[in-house]
Amino acid sequence: MRVVIVGASGRMGLAITRAALEMGDVMFVGAIDREGAAAVGRDLGELAGLPAIGTRVTTDLAAVLTDAQVVIDFSSASATRGNLTICAHAGVPIVVGTTGLDADVYSAADAAAQHIPVLIAANTSLGVTLLLELVRQAARSLPADFDIEVVEAHHRHKQDAPSGTALALGQAASEGRGTAFRRDAVRHHAEGGARPVGEIGYAVVRGGDVVGDHTVAFLGAGERVLLSHQATDRAIFARGALRAAKFLFEQVPGRYEMGDVISLKTKT
Ligand code: NAD
């Protein structure tokens, strides 16, 4: 598989590089980072702490797409919108793992998906793909007087909050409960007052080197159900992103998600 990685020198870009070079059947035909990044001009393999692979980090995505079969984007929300358009013009499928995306990016994804396969996943791990299904099912099964709260913790460098995974879990809970998805119920308690009935709330912890912890709490009278996932190694996201890329470049144009890549036994 011939891949271009965008956000090449970031934590995830390098985790994907290491996982790909371990797998052995992935060739990087491009490695893109932002203008001015220290990694520009350096060899991707060496950046990942491995032997050189002859692919240097550059900044022009369109220029490296000629030979590419799929693009994997783990960069920044501001970059992803343009990357979707560039990939659509070049006819190259794209896996987007970048989070913090706004409605404009999702519109750009829908437009791009007319021409190419587009997979957006805030979390490419097997565990969270399962957790989304479990949360949807729990929200469907439990009565509406169980309050739902999503609690997440990440490392101190994370830019967006709540995490894309927390929002995806909130969306899965909304779908299960049959209510409209809202992303704005982040708990500060600065405003005081009781918890609004029926709200799906988010609580955010930032610090240290936490790779990613998520718990969806279903809080009832006299009992609570906690569904949790803890990531301890970015390799889980990297392997999932590569699996998604392998799936995607054989698909017809359209929008895809991790549930399409990983067939879970919960689905009957
Ligand atoms: P990071 O800050 O370590 O890396 C981001 C990289 O993108 C950096 O090298 C940065 O220079 C580069 N970049 C920024 N703007 C760019 C642009 N305009 N063009 C090209 N490159 C650009 O961050 P990270 O921890 O690697 O995470 C990257 C993204 O992936 C974040 O949005 C994060 O939330 C998300 N993420 C997703 C998953 C998942 O499973 N989908 C898992 C972990 C992180």
Short mmCIF file of C-alpha atoms and ligand atoms in Angstrom, two decimals:
data_model
loop_
_atom_site.label_atom_id
_atom_site.label_comp_id
_atom_site.label_asym_id
_atom_site.label_seq_id
_atom_site.Cartn_x
_atom_site.Cartn_y
_atom_site.Cartn_z
CA MET A 1 0.00 0.00 0.00
CA ARG A 2 1.41 3.39 -1.03
CA VAL A 3 0.62 5.93 1.70
CA VAL A 4 1.05 9.65 2.29
CA ILE A 5 1.06 10.59 5.97
CA VAL A 6 -0.01 14.14 6.93
CA GLY A 7 1.14 15.39 10.33
CA ALA A 8 4.15 13.15 9.72
CA SER A 9 6.36 14.32 12.57
CA GLY A 10 3.63 14.49 15.23
CA ARG A 11 3.05 11.93 17.98
CA MET A 12 0.57 10.01 15.82
CA GLY A 13 2.43 10.52 12.53
CA LEU A 14 5.49 8.85 14.02
CA ALA A 15 3.45 6.10 15.72
CA ILE A 16 1.87 5.30 12.34
CA THR A 17 5.28 5.33 10.67
CA ARG A 18 6.66 2.84 13.22
CA ALA A 19 3.60 0.57 12.99
CA ALA A 20 3.72 0.66 9.16
CA LEU A 21 7.41 -0.13 8.97
CA GLU A 22 6.86 -3.04 11.39
CA MET A 23 4.05 -4.38 9.18
CA GLY A 24 6.34 -4.23 6.16
CA ASP A 25 3.75 -3.94 3.37
CA VAL A 26 3.40 -0.15 3.52
CA MET A 27 5.44 2.27 1.42
CA PHE A 28 5.46 5.96 2.28
CA VAL A 29 5.33 7.96 -0.96
CA GLY A 30 4.94 11.23 0.93
CA ALA A 31 5.31 12.67 4.43
CA ILE A 32 3.70 16.07 4.96
CA ASP A 33 4.01 18.51 7.81
CA ARG A 34 3.38 22.24 8.21
CA GLU A 35 5.57 25.00 6.81
CA GLY A 36 8.32 25.79 9.29
CA ALA A 37 8.14 22.46 11.17
CA ALA A 38 11.58 21.33 12.36
CA ALA A 39 11.06 17.96 10.62
CA VAL A 40 10.79 19.41 7.09
CA GLY A 41 13.58 17.98 4.91
CA ARG A 42 14.33 15.13 7.34
CA ASP A 43 13.93 11.41 6.60
CA LEU A 44 10.67 9.95 7.97
CA GLY A 45 12.27 6.67 9.10
CA GLU A 46 15.01 8.50 11.02
CA LEU A 47 12.44 10.80 12.65
CA ALA A 48 10.69 7.66 13.91
CA GLY A 49 13.98 6.39 15.40
CA LEU A 50 14.45 3.78 12.65
CA PRO A 51 16.79 3.44 9.66
CA ALA A 52 16.29 5.93 6.80
CA ILE A 53 13.58 5.02 4.26
CA GLY A 54 14.35 7.70 1.66
CA THR A 55 11.09 9.63 2.19
CA ARG A 56 11.67 13.19 3.32
CA VAL A 57 9.14 15.42 5.06
CA THR A 58 7.75 18.11 2.74
CA THR A 59 4.87 20.59 2.95
CA ASP A 60 2.93 20.31 -0.35
CA LEU A 61 0.32 17.53 -0.21
CA ALA A 62 -0.84 17.88 -3.83
CA ALA A 63 2.73 17.40 -5.06
CA VAL A 64 3.09 13.90 -3.55
CA LEU A 65 -0.28 12.40 -4.51
CA THR A 66 0.62 11.14 -8.01
CA ASP A 67 1.71 7.70 -6.78
CA ALA A 68 -0.40 7.55 -3.61
CA GLN A 69 -3.15 5.01 -2.98
CA VAL A 70 -4.33 6.55 0.29
CA VAL A 71 -3.68 9.56 2.54
CA ILE A 72 -3.69 9.29 6.34
CA ASP A 73 -4.26 12.65 8.07
CA PHE A 74 -3.41 13.09 11.77
CA SER A 75 -2.54 16.78 11.73
CA SER A 76 -4.66 19.71 12.88
CA ALA A 77 -8.30 20.62 12.36
CA SER A 78 -7.29 23.75 10.40
CA ALA A 79 -5.38 21.62 7.87
CA THR A 80 -7.88 18.81 7.34
CA ARG A 81 -10.50 20.77 5.39
CA GLY A 82 -8.02 21.71 2.65
CA ASN A 83 -6.57 18.20 2.63
CA LEU A 84 -10.00 16.72 1.88
CA THR A 85 -10.39 19.00 -1.14
CA ILE A 86 -6.86 18.27 -2.40
CA CYS A 87 -7.45 14.50 -2.10
CA ALA A 88 -10.82 14.77 -3.89
CA HIS A 89 -9.16 16.61 -6.81
CA ALA A 90 -6.40 14.00 -7.01
CA GLY A 91 -8.81 11.06 -6.63
CA VAL A 92 -6.95 9.66 -3.61
CA PRO A 93 -8.95 8.23 -0.63
CA ILE A 94 -8.32 9.78 2.79
CA VAL A 95 -8.44 8.50 6.38
CA VAL A 96 -8.91 11.40 8.80
CA GLY A 97 -7.91 10.75 12.41
CA THR A 98 -7.57 14.43 13.24
CA THR A 99 -10.07 15.64 15.86
CA GLY A 100 -11.59 18.99 16.79
CA LEU A 101 -13.24 19.19 13.35
CA ASP A 102 -16.04 21.74 12.88
CA ALA A 103 -19.17 21.63 10.71
CA ASP A 104 -17.28 23.15 7.74
CA VAL A 105 -14.87 20.20 7.72
CA TYR A 106 -17.75 17.71 7.78
CA SER A 107 -19.32 19.58 4.82
CA ALA A 108 -15.98 19.39 2.99
CA ALA A 109 -15.88 15.65 3.80
CA ASP A 110 -19.37 15.16 2.33
CA ALA A 111 -18.33 17.06 -0.82
CA ALA A 112 -15.08 15.06 -1.14
CA ALA A 113 -16.98 11.80 -0.60
CA GLN A 114 -18.78 12.39 -3.91
CA HIS A 115 -15.42 11.66 -5.59
CA ILE A 116 -13.34 9.55 -3.18
CA PRO A 117 -13.76 7.22 -0.17
CA VAL A 118 -13.47 9.30 3.05
CA LEU A 119 -13.19 7.75 6.51
CA ILE A 120 -13.31 10.02 9.56
CA ALA A 121 -12.68 8.43 12.95
CA ALA A 122 -11.94 10.33 16.16
CA ASN A 123 -10.58 7.08 17.52
CA THR A 124 -9.18 4.30 15.35
CA SER A 125 -8.68 1.73 18.13
CA LEU A 126 -10.48 -1.61 18.21
CA GLY A 127 -11.49 -1.02 21.84
CA VAL A 128 -13.23 2.30 21.24
CA THR A 129 -14.96 0.96 18.13
CA LEU A 130 -16.46 -1.70 20.43
CA LEU A 131 -17.15 0.85 23.20
CA LEU A 132 -19.23 2.97 20.80
CA GLU A 133 -21.47 -0.04 20.14
CA LEU A 134 -21.77 -0.87 23.86
CA VAL A 135 -22.66 2.73 24.71
CA ARG A 136 -25.30 2.86 21.96
CA GLN A 137 -26.79 -0.37 23.30
CA ALA A 138 -26.69 0.71 26.97
CA ALA A 139 -28.33 4.05 26.14
CA ARG A 140 -31.05 2.19 24.23
CA SER A 141 -31.59 -0.33 27.03
CA LEU A 142 -31.53 1.82 30.17
CA PRO A 143 -34.48 4.05 31.12
CA ALA A 144 -34.18 7.77 30.36
CA ASP A 145 -33.89 8.66 34.07
CA PHE A 146 -30.30 7.35 34.02
CA ASP A 147 -28.13 10.46 33.58
CA ILE A 148 -25.32 10.06 31.03
CA GLU A 149 -21.91 11.67 31.57
CA VAL A 150 -18.79 11.22 29.42
CA VAL A 151 -15.52 11.69 31.31
CA GLU A 152 -12.22 11.88 29.43
CA ALA A 153 -8.54 12.42 30.31
CA HIS A 154 -5.65 13.22 27.94
CA HIS A 155 -2.04 14.43 28.02
CA ARG A 156 -1.23 18.07 28.68
CA HIS A 157 -0.53 18.89 24.99
CA LYS A 158 -3.95 17.97 23.61
CA GLN A 159 -5.49 20.93 21.77
CA ASP A 160 -9.22 20.15 21.58
CA ALA A 161 -11.71 19.50 24.40
CA PRO A 162 -13.85 17.51 24.87
CA SER A 163 -11.92 14.95 22.84
CA GLY A 164 -13.27 13.79 19.51
CA THR A 165 -13.73 10.35 21.09
CA ALA A 166 -15.78 11.80 23.96
CA LEU A 167 -18.03 13.54 21.43
CA ALA A 168 -18.36 10.34 19.38
CA LEU A 169 -19.37 8.49 22.57
CA GLY A 170 -21.90 11.24 23.35
CA GLN A 171 -23.27 10.91 19.83
CA ALA A 172 -23.55 7.12 20.20
CA ALA A 173 -25.45 7.62 23.49
CA SER A 174 -27.79 10.14 21.80
CA GLU A 175 -28.44 7.69 18.97
CA GLY A 176 -29.18 4.91 21.46
CA ARG A 177 -31.53 7.12 23.43
CA GLY A 178 -33.13 8.61 20.33
CA THR A 179 -32.36 12.24 21.24
CA ALA A 180 -30.65 15.02 19.28
CA PHE A 181 -26.85 15.07 19.60
CA ARG A 182 -25.41 18.15 21.38
CA ARG A 183 -21.71 18.75 21.86
CA ASP A 184 -21.87 21.76 24.17
CA ALA A 185 -22.82 20.31 27.57
CA VAL A 186 -19.33 20.55 29.09
CA ARG A 187 -19.48 20.64 32.89
CA HIS A 188 -17.86 23.67 34.50
CA HIS A 189 -20.27 24.11 37.41
CA ALA A 190 -19.22 27.76 37.47
CA GLU A 191 -22.79 28.68 36.63
CA GLY A 192 -24.18 26.50 39.46
CA GLY A 193 -27.63 24.94 39.44
CA ALA A 194 -28.84 21.36 39.17
CA ARG A 195 -28.00 19.06 36.28
CA PRO A 196 -30.48 19.53 33.40
CA VAL A 197 -32.70 16.46 32.93
CA GLY A 198 -31.82 14.32 29.89
CA GLU A 199 -28.55 16.09 29.14
CA ILE A 200 -25.50 14.12 28.00
CA GLY A 201 -22.64 15.91 29.75
CA TYR A 202 -18.86 15.99 29.25
CA ALA A 203 -16.07 16.36 31.81
CA VAL A 204 -12.47 16.93 30.77
CA VAL A 205 -9.15 16.18 32.54
CA ARG A 206 -5.80 17.33 31.04
CA GLY A 207 -2.31 16.52 32.28
CA GLY A 208 0.82 14.40 32.15
CA ASP A 209 1.23 11.87 29.36
CA VAL A 210 -2.22 10.23 29.42
CA VAL A 211 -2.71 8.66 25.97
CA GLY A 212 -6.51 8.66 26.32
CA ASP A 213 -9.03 7.50 28.95
CA HIS A 214 -12.79 7.56 28.37
CA THR A 215 -15.64 6.53 30.65
CA VAL A 216 -19.32 6.77 29.84
CA ALA A 217 -21.26 6.77 33.11
CA PHE A 218 -24.95 5.86 33.24
CA LEU A 219 -26.01 7.23 36.62
CA GLY A 220 -29.29 5.96 38.05
CA ALA A 221 -30.99 6.02 41.45
CA GLY A 222 -29.04 3.60 43.67
CA GLU A 223 -26.82 2.20 40.90
CA ARG A 224 -24.48 3.22 38.11
CA VAL A 225 -23.06 1.53 35.02
CA LEU A 226 -19.56 2.60 33.89
CA LEU A 227 -18.26 1.69 30.43
CA SER A 228 -14.56 2.54 30.08
CA HIS A 229 -11.62 2.37 27.71
CA GLN A 230 -8.02 3.22 28.55
CA ALA A 231 -5.37 3.61 25.87
CA THR A 232 -1.82 3.06 27.11
CA ASP A 233 -0.02 3.01 23.76
CA ARG A 234 -0.59 5.14 20.61
CA ALA A 235 0.22 2.03 18.58
CA ILE A 236 -3.45 0.97 18.95
CA PHE A 237 -4.57 4.09 17.03
CA ALA A 238 -1.74 3.66 14.51
CA ARG A 239 -2.57 0.02 13.73
CA GLY A 240 -6.27 0.93 13.42
CA ALA A 241 -5.50 3.84 11.07
CA LEU A 242 -3.42 1.55 8.83
CA ARG A 243 -6.16 -1.07 8.88
CA ALA A 244 -8.64 1.66 7.89
CA ALA A 245 -6.33 2.79 5.07
CA LYS A 246 -6.06 -0.76 3.71
CA PHE A 247 -9.85 -1.06 3.80
CA LEU A 248 -10.48 2.36 2.26
CA PHE A 249 -8.44 2.30 -0.89
CA GLU A 250 -10.53 -0.57 -2.24
CA GLN A 251 -13.89 1.13 -1.60
CA VAL A 252 -16.15 3.19 -3.85
CA PRO A 253 -16.54 6.93 -3.09
CA GLY A 254 -18.56 7.71 0.04
CA ARG A 255 -18.31 8.30 3.79
CA TYR A 256 -17.04 5.46 6.01
CA GLU A 257 -16.36 4.91 9.73
CA MET A 258 -14.32 2.47 11.83
CA GLY A 259 -17.39 0.27 12.32
CA ASP A 260 -17.20 -0.44 8.57
CA VAL A 261 -13.56 -1.54 8.90
CA ILE A 262 -13.77 -3.66 12.03
CA SER A 263 -16.69 -6.06 11.98
CA LEU A 264 -17.71 -6.55 15.59
CA LYS A 265 -19.41 -9.67 16.81
CA THR A 266 -21.95 -7.43 18.62
CA LYS A 267 -23.50 -6.76 15.20
CA THR A 268 -25.98 -9.49 14.28
P1 NAD B 1 0.82 16.41 17.38
O1 NAD B 1 0.65 17.86 17.72
O2 NAD B 1 1.88 15.62 18.06
O3 NAD B 1 1.04 16.25 15.80
C1 NAD B 1 0.37 17.00 14.82
C2 NAD B 1 1.31 17.14 13.64
O4 NAD B 1 0.59 17.78 12.59
C3 NAD B 1 2.54 18.01 13.97
O5 NAD B 1 3.71 17.42 13.43
C4 NAD B 1 2.19 19.32 13.28
O6 NAD B 1 3.36 20.06 12.89
C5 NAD B 1 1.42 18.81 12.07
N1 NAD B 1 0.60 19.86 11.46
C6 NAD B 1 -0.05 20.89 12.06
N2 NAD B 1 -0.62 21.67 11.13
C7 NAD B 1 -0.36 21.11 9.94
C8 NAD B 1 -0.67 21.46 8.60
N3 NAD B 1 -1.36 22.57 8.33
N4 NAD B 1 -0.24 20.65 7.61
C9 NAD B 1 0.49 19.54 7.88
N5 NAD B 1 0.86 19.18 9.13
C10 NAD B 1 0.42 19.95 10.14
O7 NAD B 1 -0.61 15.76 17.62
P2 NAD B 1 -0.97 14.21 17.72
O8 NAD B 1 -1.03 13.79 19.14
O9 NAD B 1 -0.14 13.44 16.74
O10 NAD B 1 -2.48 14.23 17.20
C11 NAD B 1 -2.80 14.69 15.90
C12 NAD B 1 -4.31 14.66 15.73
O11 NAD B 1 -4.79 13.30 15.81
C13 NAD B 1 -5.06 15.42 16.83
O12 NAD B 1 -6.20 16.05 16.26
C14 NAD B 1 -5.46 14.34 17.80
O13 NAD B 1 -6.59 14.67 18.58
C15 NAD B 1 -5.77 13.23 16.83
N6 NAD B 1 -5.72 11.87 17.38
C16 NAD B 1 -6.58 10.98 16.84
C17 NAD B 1 -6.55 9.66 17.25
C18 NAD B 1 -7.48 8.67 16.59
O14 NAD B 1 -7.50 7.49 16.98
N7 NAD B 1 -8.22 9.08 15.56
C19 NAD B 1 -5.63 9.24 18.21
C20 NAD B 1 -4.75 10.17 18.74
C21 NAD B 1 -4.79 11.48 18.30
#
